[in-house]
Short mmCIF file of C-alpha atoms and ligand atoms in Angstrom, two decimals:
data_model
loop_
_atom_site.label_atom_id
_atom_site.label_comp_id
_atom_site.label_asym_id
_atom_site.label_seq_id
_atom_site.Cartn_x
_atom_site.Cartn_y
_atom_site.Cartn_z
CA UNK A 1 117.71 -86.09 -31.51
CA UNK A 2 120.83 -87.53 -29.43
CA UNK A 3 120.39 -91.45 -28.25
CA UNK A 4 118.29 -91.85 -25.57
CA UNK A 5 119.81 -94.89 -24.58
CA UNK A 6 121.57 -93.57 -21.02
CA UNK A 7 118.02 -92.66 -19.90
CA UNK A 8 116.72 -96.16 -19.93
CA UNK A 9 119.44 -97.22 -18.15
CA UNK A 10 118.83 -94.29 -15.67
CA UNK A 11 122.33 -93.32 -15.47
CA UNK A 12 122.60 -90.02 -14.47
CA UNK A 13 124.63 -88.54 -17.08
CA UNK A 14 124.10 -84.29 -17.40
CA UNK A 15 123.51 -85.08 -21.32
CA UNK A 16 120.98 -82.77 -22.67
CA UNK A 17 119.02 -85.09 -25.24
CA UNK A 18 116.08 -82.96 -26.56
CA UNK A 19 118.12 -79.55 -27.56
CA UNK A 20 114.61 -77.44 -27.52
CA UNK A 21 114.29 -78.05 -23.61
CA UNK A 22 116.19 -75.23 -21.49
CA UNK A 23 116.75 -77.60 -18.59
CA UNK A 24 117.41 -74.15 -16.67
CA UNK A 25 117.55 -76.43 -13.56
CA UNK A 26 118.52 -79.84 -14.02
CA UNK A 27 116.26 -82.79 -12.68
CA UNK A 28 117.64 -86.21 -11.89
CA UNK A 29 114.71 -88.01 -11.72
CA UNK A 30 111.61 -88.50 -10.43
CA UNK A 31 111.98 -88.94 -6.53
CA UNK A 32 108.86 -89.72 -5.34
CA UNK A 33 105.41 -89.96 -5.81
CA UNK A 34 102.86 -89.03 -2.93
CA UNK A 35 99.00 -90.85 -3.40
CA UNK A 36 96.43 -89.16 -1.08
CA UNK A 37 94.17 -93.09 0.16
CA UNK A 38 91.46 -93.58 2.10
CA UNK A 39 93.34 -96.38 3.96
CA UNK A 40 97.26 -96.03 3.47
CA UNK A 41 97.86 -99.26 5.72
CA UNK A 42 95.87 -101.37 3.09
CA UNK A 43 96.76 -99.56 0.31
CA UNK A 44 100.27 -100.29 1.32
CA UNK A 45 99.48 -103.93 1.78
CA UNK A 46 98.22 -103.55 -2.31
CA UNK A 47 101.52 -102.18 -3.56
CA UNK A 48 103.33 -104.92 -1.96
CA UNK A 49 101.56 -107.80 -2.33
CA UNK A 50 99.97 -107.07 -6.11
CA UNK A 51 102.99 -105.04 -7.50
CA UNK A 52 106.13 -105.85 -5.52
CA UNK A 53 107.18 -103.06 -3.33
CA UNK A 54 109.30 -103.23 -0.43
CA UNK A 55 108.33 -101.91 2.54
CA UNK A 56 110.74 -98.12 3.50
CA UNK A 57 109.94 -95.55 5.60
CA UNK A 58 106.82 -94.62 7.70
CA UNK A 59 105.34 -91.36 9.39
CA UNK A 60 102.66 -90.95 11.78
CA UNK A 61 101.28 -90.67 15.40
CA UNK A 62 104.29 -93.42 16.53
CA UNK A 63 106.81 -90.03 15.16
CA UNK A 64 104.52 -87.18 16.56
CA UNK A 65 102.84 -86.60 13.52
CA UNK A 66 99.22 -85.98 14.42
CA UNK A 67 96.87 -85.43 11.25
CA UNK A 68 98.16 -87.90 8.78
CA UNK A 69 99.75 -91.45 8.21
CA UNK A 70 102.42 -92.16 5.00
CA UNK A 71 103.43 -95.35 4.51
CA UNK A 72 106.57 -95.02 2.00
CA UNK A 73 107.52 -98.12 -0.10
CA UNK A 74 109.68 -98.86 -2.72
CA UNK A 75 111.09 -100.65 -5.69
CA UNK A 76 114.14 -100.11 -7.34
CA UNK A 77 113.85 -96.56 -8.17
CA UNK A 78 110.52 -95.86 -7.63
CA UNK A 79 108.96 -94.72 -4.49
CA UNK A 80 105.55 -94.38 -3.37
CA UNK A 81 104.51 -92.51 -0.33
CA UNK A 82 100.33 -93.37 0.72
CA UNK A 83 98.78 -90.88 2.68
CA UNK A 84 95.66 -90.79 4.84
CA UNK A 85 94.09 -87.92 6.96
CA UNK A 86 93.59 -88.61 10.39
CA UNK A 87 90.80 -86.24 10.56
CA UNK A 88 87.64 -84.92 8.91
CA UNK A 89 89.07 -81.37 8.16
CA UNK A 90 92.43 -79.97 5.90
CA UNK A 91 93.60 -80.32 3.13
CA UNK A 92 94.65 -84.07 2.65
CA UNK A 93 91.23 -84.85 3.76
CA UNK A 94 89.66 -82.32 1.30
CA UNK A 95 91.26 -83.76 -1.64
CA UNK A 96 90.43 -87.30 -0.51
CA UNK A 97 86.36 -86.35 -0.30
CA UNK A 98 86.97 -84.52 -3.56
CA UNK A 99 89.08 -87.11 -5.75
CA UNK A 100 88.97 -90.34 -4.34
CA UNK A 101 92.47 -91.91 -4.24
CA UNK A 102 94.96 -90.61 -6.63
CA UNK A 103 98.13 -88.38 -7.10
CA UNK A 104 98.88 -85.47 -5.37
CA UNK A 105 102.49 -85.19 -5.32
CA UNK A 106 104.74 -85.72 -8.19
CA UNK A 107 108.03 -85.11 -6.44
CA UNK A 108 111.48 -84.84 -8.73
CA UNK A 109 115.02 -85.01 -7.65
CA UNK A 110 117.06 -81.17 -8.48
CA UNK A 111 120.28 -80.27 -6.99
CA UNK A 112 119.00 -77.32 -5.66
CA UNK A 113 115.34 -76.76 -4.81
CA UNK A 114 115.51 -73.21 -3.58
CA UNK A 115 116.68 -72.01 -6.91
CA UNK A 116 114.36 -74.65 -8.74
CA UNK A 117 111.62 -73.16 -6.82
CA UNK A 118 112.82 -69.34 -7.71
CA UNK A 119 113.05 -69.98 -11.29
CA UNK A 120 109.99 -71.29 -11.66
CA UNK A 121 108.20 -68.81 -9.99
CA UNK A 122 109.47 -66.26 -11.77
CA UNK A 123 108.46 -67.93 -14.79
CA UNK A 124 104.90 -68.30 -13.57
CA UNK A 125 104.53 -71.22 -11.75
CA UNK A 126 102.07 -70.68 -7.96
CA UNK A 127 103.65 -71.55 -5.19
CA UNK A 128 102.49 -74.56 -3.37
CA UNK A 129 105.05 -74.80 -0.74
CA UNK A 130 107.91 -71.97 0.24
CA UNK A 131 111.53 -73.46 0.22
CA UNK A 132 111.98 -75.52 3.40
CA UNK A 133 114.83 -77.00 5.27
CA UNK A 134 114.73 -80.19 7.21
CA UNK A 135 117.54 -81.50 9.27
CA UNK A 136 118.65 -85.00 10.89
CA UNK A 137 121.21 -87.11 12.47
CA UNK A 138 121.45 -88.30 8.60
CA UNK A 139 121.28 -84.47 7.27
CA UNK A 140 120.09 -82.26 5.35
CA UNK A 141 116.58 -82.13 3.08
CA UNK A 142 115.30 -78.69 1.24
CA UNK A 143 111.76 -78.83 -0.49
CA UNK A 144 110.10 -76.40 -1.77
CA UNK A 145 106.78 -76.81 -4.24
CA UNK A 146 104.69 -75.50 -7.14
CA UNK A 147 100.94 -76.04 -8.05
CA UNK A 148 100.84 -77.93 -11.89
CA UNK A 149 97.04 -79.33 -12.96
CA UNK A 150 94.52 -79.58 -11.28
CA UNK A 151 95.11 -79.79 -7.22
CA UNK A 152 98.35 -81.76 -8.26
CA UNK A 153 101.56 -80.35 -7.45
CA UNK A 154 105.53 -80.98 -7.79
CA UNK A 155 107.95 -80.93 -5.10
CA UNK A 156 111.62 -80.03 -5.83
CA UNK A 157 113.57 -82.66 -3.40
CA UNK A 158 117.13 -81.74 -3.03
CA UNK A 159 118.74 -84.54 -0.91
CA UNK A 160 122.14 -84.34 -1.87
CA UNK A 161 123.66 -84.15 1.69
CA UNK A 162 121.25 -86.52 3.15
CA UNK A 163 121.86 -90.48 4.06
CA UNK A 164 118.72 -90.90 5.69
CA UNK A 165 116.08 -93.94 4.60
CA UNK A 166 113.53 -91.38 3.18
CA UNK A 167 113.03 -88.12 4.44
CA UNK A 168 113.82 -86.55 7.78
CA UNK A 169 110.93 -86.73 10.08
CA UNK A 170 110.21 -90.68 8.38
CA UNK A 171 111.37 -93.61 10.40
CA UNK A 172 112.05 -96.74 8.32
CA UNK A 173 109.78 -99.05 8.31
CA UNK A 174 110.50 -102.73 9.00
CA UNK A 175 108.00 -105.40 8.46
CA UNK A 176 108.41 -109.13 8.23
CA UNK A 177 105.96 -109.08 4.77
CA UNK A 178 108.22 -108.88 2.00
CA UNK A 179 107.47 -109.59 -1.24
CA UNK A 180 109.84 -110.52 -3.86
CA UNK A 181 110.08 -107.29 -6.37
CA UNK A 182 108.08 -108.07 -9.70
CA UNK A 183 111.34 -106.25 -12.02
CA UNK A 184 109.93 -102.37 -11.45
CA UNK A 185 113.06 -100.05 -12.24
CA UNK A 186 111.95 -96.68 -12.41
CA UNK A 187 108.69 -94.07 -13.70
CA UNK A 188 108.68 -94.06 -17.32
CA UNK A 189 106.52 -91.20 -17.60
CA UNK A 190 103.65 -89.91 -15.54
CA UNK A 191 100.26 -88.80 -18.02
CA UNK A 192 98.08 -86.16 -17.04
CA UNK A 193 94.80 -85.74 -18.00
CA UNK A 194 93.70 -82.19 -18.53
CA UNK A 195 90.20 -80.48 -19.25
CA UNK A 196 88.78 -79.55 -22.82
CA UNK A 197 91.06 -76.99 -24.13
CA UNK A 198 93.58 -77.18 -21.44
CA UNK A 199 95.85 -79.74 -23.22
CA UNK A 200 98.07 -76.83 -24.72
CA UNK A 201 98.03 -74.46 -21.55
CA UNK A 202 99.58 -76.96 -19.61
CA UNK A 203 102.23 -77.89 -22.42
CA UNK A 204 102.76 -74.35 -22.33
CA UNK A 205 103.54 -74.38 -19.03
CA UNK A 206 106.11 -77.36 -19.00
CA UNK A 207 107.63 -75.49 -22.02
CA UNK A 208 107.55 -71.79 -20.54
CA UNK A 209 107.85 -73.00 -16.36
CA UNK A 210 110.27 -76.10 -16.63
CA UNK A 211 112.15 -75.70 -19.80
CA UNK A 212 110.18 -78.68 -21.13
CA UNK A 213 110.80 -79.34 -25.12
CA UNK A 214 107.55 -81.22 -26.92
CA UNK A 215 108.72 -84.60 -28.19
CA UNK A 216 105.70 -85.49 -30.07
CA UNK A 217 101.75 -84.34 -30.55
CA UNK A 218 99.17 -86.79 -30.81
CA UNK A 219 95.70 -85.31 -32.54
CA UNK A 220 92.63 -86.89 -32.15
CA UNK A 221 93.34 -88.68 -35.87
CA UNK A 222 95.99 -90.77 -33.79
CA UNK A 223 94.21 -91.32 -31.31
CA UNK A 224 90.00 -92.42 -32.11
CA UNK A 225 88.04 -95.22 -32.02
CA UNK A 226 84.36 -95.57 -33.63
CA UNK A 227 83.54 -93.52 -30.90
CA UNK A 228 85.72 -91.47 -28.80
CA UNK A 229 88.88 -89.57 -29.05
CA UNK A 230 91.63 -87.54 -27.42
CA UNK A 231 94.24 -85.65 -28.18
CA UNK A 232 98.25 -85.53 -26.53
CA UNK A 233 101.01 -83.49 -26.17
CA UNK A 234 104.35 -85.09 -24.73
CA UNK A 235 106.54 -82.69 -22.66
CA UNK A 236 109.86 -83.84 -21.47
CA UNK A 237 112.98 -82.52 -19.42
CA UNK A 238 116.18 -81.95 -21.79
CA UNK A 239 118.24 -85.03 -20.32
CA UNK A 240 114.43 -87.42 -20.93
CA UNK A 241 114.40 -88.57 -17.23
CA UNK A 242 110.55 -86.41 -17.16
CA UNK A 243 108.15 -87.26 -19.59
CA UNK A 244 104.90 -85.57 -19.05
CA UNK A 245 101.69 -86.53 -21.86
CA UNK A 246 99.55 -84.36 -20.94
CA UNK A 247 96.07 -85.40 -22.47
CA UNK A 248 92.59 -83.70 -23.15
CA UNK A 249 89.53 -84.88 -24.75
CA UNK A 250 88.35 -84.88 -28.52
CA UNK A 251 85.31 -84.52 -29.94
CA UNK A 252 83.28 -88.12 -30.29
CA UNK A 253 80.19 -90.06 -30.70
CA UNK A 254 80.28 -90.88 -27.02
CA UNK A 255 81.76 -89.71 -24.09
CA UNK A 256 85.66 -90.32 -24.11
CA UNK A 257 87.90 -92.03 -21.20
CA UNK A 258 89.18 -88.88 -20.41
CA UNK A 259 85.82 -87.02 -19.97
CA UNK A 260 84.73 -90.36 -17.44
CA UNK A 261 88.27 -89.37 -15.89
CA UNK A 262 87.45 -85.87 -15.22
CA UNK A 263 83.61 -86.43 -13.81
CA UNK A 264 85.14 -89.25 -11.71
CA UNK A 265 88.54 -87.24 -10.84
CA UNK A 266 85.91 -83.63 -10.41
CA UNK A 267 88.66 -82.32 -12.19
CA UNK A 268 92.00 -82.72 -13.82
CA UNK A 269 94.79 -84.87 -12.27
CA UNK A 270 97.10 -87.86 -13.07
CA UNK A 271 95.85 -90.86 -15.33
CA UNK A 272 98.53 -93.51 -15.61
CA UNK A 273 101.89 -94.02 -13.70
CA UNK A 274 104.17 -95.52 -16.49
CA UNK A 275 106.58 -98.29 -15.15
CA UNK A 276 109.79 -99.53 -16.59
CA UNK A 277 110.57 -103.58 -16.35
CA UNK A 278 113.38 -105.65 -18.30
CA UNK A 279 111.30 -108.19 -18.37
CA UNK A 280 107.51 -108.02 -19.00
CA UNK A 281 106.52 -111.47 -18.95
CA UNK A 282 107.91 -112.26 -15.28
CA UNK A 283 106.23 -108.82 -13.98
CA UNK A 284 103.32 -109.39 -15.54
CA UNK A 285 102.85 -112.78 -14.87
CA UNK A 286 103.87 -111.93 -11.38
CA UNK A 287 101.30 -109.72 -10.86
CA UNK A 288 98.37 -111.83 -12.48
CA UNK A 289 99.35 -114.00 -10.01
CA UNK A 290 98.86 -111.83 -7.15
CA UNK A 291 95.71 -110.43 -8.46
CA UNK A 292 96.52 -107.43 -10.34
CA UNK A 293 93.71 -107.20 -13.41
CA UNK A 294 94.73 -105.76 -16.82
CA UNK A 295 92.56 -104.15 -19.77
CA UNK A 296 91.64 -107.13 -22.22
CA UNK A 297 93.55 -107.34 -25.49
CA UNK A 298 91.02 -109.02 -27.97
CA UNK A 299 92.49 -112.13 -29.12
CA UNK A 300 92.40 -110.75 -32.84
CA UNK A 301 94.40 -108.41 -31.87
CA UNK A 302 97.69 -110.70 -32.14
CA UNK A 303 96.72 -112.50 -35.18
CA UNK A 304 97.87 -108.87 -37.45
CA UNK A 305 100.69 -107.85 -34.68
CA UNK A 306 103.19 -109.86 -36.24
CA UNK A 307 103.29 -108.02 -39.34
CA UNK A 308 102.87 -104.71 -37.90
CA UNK A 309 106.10 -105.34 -35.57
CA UNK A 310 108.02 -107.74 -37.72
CA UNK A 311 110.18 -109.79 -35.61
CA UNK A 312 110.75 -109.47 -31.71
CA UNK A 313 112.62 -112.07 -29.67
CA UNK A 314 109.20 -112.55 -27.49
CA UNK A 315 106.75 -115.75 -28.41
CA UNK A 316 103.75 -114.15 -29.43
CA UNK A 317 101.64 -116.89 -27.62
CA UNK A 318 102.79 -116.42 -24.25
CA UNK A 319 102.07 -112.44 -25.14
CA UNK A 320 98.51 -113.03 -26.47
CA UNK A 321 98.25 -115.53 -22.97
CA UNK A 322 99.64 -112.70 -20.52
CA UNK A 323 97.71 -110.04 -23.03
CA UNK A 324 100.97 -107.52 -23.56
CA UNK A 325 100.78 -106.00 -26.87
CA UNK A 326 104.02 -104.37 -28.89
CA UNK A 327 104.80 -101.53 -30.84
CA UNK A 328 107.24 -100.69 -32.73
CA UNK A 329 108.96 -97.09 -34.29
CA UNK A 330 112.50 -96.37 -35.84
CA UNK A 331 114.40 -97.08 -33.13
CA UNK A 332 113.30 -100.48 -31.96
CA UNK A 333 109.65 -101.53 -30.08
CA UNK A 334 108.76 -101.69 -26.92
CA UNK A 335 105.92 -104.40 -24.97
CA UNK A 336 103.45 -102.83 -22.70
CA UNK A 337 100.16 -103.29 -20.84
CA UNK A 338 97.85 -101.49 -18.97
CA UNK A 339 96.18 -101.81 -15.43
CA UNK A 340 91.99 -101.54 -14.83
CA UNK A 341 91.87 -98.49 -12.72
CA UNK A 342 93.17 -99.34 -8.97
CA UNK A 343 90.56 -97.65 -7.15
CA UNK A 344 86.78 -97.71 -7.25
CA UNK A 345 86.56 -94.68 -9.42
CA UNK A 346 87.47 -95.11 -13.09
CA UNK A 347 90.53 -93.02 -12.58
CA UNK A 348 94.92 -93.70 -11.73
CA UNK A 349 95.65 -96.51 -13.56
CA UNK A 350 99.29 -97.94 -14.14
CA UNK A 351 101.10 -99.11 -17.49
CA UNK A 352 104.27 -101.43 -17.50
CA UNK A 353 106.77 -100.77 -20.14
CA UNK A 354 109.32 -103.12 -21.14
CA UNK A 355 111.36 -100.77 -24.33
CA UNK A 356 113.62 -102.81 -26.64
CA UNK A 357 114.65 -99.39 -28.64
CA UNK A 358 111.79 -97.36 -29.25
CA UNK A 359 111.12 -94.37 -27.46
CA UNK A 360 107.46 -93.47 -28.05
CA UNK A 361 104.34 -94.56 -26.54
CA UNK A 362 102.91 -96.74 -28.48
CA UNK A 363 101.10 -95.39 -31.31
CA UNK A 364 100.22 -98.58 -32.71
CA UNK A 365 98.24 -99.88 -29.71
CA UNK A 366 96.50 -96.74 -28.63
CA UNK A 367 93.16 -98.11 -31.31
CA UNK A 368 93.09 -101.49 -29.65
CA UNK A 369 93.57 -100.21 -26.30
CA UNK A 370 90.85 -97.60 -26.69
CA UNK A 371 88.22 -100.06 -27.41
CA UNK A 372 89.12 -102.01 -24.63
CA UNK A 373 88.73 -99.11 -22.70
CA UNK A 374 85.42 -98.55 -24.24
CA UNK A 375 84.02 -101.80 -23.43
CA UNK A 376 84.77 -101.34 -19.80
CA UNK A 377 83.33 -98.17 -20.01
CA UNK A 378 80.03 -99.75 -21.75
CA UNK A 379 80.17 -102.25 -18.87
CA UNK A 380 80.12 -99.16 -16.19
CA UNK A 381 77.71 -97.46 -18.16
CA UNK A 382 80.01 -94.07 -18.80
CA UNK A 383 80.00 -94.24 -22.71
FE1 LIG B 401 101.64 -94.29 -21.07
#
């Protein structure tokens, strides 16, 4: 396997680093992700004020749009577009009843969407949404879409002759609330969590749909506790900008995170959002400060990390204090933590990444982080 080392520094270079992906259509990035709310002017508020997004782009009854609102913010190279239904009926609010808050767009960035669209179809994928063009004063957008799990989809965006703020039909959206950015750079990867026997369907179809290579499998010998288990396949573009883990559950004692996912989810459908920092400690303590609430690390947990990780240029106390835990692999380590759910249902939650190196996921944490997760689970009485 070639160096990853251009993708964490998200320059778009067309080198193809996993030579078992067919990248039949290249993707340069992830361009946006769309979260169905119940309230997308507060839950806009919450991504600014708890997790440093600026404020981009809006859509709604002020442009002629009549059913929905999207508030579109943004930080670095991440975007995040909240929608609400205006009304009781369609789609949007369909999903909403059904799911709560959570993903239903994962959109990514191709050169050219009507033949991303094409290929994919012909490979299998459903059509979600037939190619379509949308002009400008700042040019020219095509979309077109495919259904993956669950009622999530992907949206080819090809916005190559287009200077606008967002998308045509957006206006930008100014606003005199703007919180400093907490270090965000870009989506890491984005996990999905998949039914009971589903885990290697929908690795299939990244492999057999988008040209998707597996990087690494996870079995449910990685990845148990005492009580509950899960297993994971990671599927990634050739060029690593994509990284799908796509989970299911495993056989346990009690009922796993992913299972309390599903009931809570009614279905299968995005788990974590993984963001990329260069520097943990300030987004992390950044976001403690504004309110954002993290799975507890037990404190025994950093009196063994040291020799698991050997040396890392971080002081271990002021990890234990913000509760980021490392891992490392051959390559290097990386720091990470990871959100309480940010919605009343147990479901979407978000990791930050900081990776000195390594390129995995953190193996070496998934045991500690498990039983955290248990214990909040025991505490909602889902276990
Ligand atoms: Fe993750």
């Amino acid at each position: 396997m070639k160096d990853l080392t251009t993708v964490q520094n998200y320059s778009y270079s067309t080198e193809k680093v996993f030579a078992d992906a067919e990248d039949f259509f290249p993707i340069n990035g992830t361009d946006y992700v769309e979260l169905y709310v119940g309230n997308a002017k507060q839950a806009a508020h919450f991504y600014k004020t708890a997790f440093g997004f600026q404020s981009l782009a809006y859509a709604g009854l002020e442009t002629g749009i009549k059913d929905r609102t999207s508030y579109v913010v943004v930080q670095d190279k991440i975007r995040l577009v909240l929608t609400t239904p205006l009304k009781p009926d369609g789609d949007i609010a369909d999903h909403l009843r059904r799911h709560g808050d959570g993903v239903k767009v994962i959109a990514l960035w191709v050169d050219d969407a009507v033949d991303a669209y094409n290929k994919t179809i012909e490979r299998g994928a459903k059509s979600y949404q037939e190619p379509k063009e949308m002009f400008d004063e700042f040019g020219r957008v095509i979309t077109a879409g495919i259904h993956t799990y669950g009622d999530t989809v992907h949206i080819f965006v090809e916005r190559n002759n287009y200077s606008g703020t967002f998308l045509p039909g957006f206006i930008p959206w100014k606003s005199e609330y703007n919180p400093p950015s907490m270090g965000f750079r870009y989506i890491d990867h984005m996990v999905g969590n998949v039914e009971l026997g589903h885990m290697n369907t929908w690795a299939k179809f990244y492999h057999d749909v988008m040209g998707f290579a597996n990087l690494v499998t996870f079995d449910d010998k990685d990845i148990s506790t005492q009580y509950t288990a899960l297993m994971s396949k990671v599927m990634s573009n050739g060029n690593g900008r994509i990284k799908f883990p796509i989970n299911e559950p495993a056989q346990g004692l009690k009922k796993s995170q992913i299972e309390e996912y599903l009931d809570f989810y009614q279905g299968a459908g995005c788990q974590h959002i993984a963001i990329a920092t260069n520097d943990i400690i300030h987004s992390v303590r950044e976001m403690r400060k504004h309110g954002v609430e993290f799975l507890h690390v037990p404190g025994e947990y950093y009196d063994t990390v040291g020799e698991r990780v050997g040396i890392i240029e971080e002081d271990l106390a002021l990890l234990k204090e913000l509760g980021i835990m490392v891992d490392r692999d051959e390559e290097g380590y990386l720091l990470q933590i990871f959100t309480k759910p940010v919605e009343d249902r147990p479901t979407l939650f978000f990791e930050i990444i900081q990776r000195k190196g390594a390129k995995s996921f953190g193996k070496g944490n998934f045991k500690a982080l498990f039983e955290s997760i248990e214990a909040e689970q025991a505490r909602r009485g889902t276990l």
